[in-house]
């Protein structure tokens, strides 16, 4: 059974850095895009960053632009989220998600608010806590 395995969360002081990793395990998935969502307590889930598997184009939310960088290793079916200059408002559970190839005909934009149903693979979530 294909799973997304996340690692790299933790606690850090404001201004610090963390690097999240997400790897596909249990099989091979041909993806249209992979990326990260986050959800803070009592807040709606937010799309953070995505990378399109073919071509490598990326999307980064305005709230993290210039501080977070998403990258991929297609050979390993892995994505990374480098988070720098972390702020307390970045505190959340971060979820890795992957959209399978073929779903783009229904969900062409991975970052659109309406695209969540297109992601068929989700990680278990990893906690990121930033203290002031």
PDB file of C-alpha atoms in Angstrom, residues 47-93:
ATOM      1  CA  UNK A  47      -2.020  25.213   0.992  1.00  0.00           C
ATOM      2  CA  UNK A  48       1.644  26.027   1.629  1.00  0.00           C
ATOM      3  CA  UNK A  49       3.758  24.919  -1.314  1.00  0.00           C
ATOM      4  CA  UNK A  50       3.645  22.568  -4.289  1.00  0.00           C
ATOM      5  CA  UNK A  51       5.961  21.320  -6.981  1.00  0.00           C
ATOM      6  CA  UNK A  52       4.769  20.017 -10.319  1.00  0.00           C
ATOM      7  CA  UNK A  53       6.483  16.737 -11.008  1.00  0.00           C
ATOM      8  CA  UNK A  54       7.036  17.320 -14.717  1.00  0.00           C
ATOM      9  CA  UNK A  55       8.901  20.523 -15.352  1.00  0.00           C
ATOM     10  CA  UNK A  56       9.491  21.391 -11.707  1.00  0.00           C
ATOM     11  CA  UNK A  57       7.337  24.510 -11.529  1.00  0.00           C
ATOM     12  CA  UNK A  58       6.536  25.509  -7.971  1.00  0.00           C
ATOM     13  CA  UNK A  59       3.891  27.364  -6.030  1.00  0.00           C
ATOM     14  CA  UNK A  60       4.462  29.032  -2.677  1.00  0.00           C
ATOM     15  CA  UNK A  61       1.771  30.708  -0.625  1.00  0.00           C
ATOM     16  CA  UNK A  62       2.096  34.437  -0.048  1.00  0.00           C
ATOM     17  CA  UNK A  63       2.323  33.836   3.700  1.00  0.00           C
ATOM     18  CA  UNK A  64       5.592  31.909   3.318  1.00  0.00           C
ATOM     19  CA  UNK A  65       6.987  33.419   0.118  1.00  0.00           C
ATOM     20  CA  UNK A  66      10.681  34.195   0.446  1.00  0.00           C
ATOM     21  CA  UNK A  67      11.034  32.023   3.561  1.00  0.00           C
ATOM     22  CA  UNK A  68       9.972  28.522   2.452  1.00  0.00           C
ATOM     23  CA  UNK A  69      11.398  26.617  -0.519  1.00  0.00           C
ATOM     24  CA  UNK A  70       9.991  23.440  -1.975  1.00  0.00           C
ATOM     25  CA  UNK A  71      12.094  21.035  -3.998  1.00  0.00           C
ATOM     26  CA  UNK A  72      11.831  17.508  -5.309  1.00  0.00           C
ATOM     27  CA  UNK A  73      13.901  14.471  -6.077  1.00  0.00           C
ATOM     28  CA  UNK A  74      11.937  12.747  -8.790  1.00  0.00           C
ATOM     29  CA  UNK A  75      14.224   9.756  -8.802  1.00  0.00           C
ATOM     30  CA  UNK A  76      13.352   9.111  -5.177  1.00  0.00           C
ATOM     31  CA  UNK A  77       9.731  10.301  -5.386  1.00  0.00           C
ATOM     32  CA  UNK A  78      10.521  12.691  -2.531  1.00  0.00           C
ATOM     33  CA  UNK A  79       9.748  16.324  -1.832  1.00  0.00           C
ATOM     34  CA  UNK A  80      11.377  18.665   0.646  1.00  0.00           C
ATOM     35  CA  UNK A  81      10.229  21.854   2.310  1.00  0.00           C
ATOM     36  CA  UNK A  82      13.018  24.081   3.551  1.00  0.00           C
ATOM     37  CA  UNK A  83      11.571  26.490   6.089  1.00  0.00           C
ATOM     38  CA  UNK A  84      13.710  29.467   7.077  1.00  0.00           C
ATOM     39  CA  UNK A  85      13.029  32.562   9.154  1.00  0.00           C
ATOM     40  CA  UNK A  86      10.242  30.717  10.920  1.00  0.00           C
ATOM     41  CA  UNK A  87       7.604  32.715  12.743  1.00  0.00           C
ATOM     42  CA  UNK A  88       5.246  31.735  15.560  1.00  0.00           C
ATOM     43  CA  UNK A  89       2.367  31.931  13.078  1.00  0.00           C
ATOM     44  CA  UNK A  90       3.964  29.068  11.148  1.00  0.00           C
ATOM     45  CA  UNK A  91       3.082  26.766  14.038  1.00  0.00           C
ATOM     46  CA  UNK A  92       0.825  24.032  12.656  1.00  0.00           C
ATOM     47  CA  UNK A  93       0.603  20.413  11.663  1.00  0.00           C
TER      48      UNK A  93
END
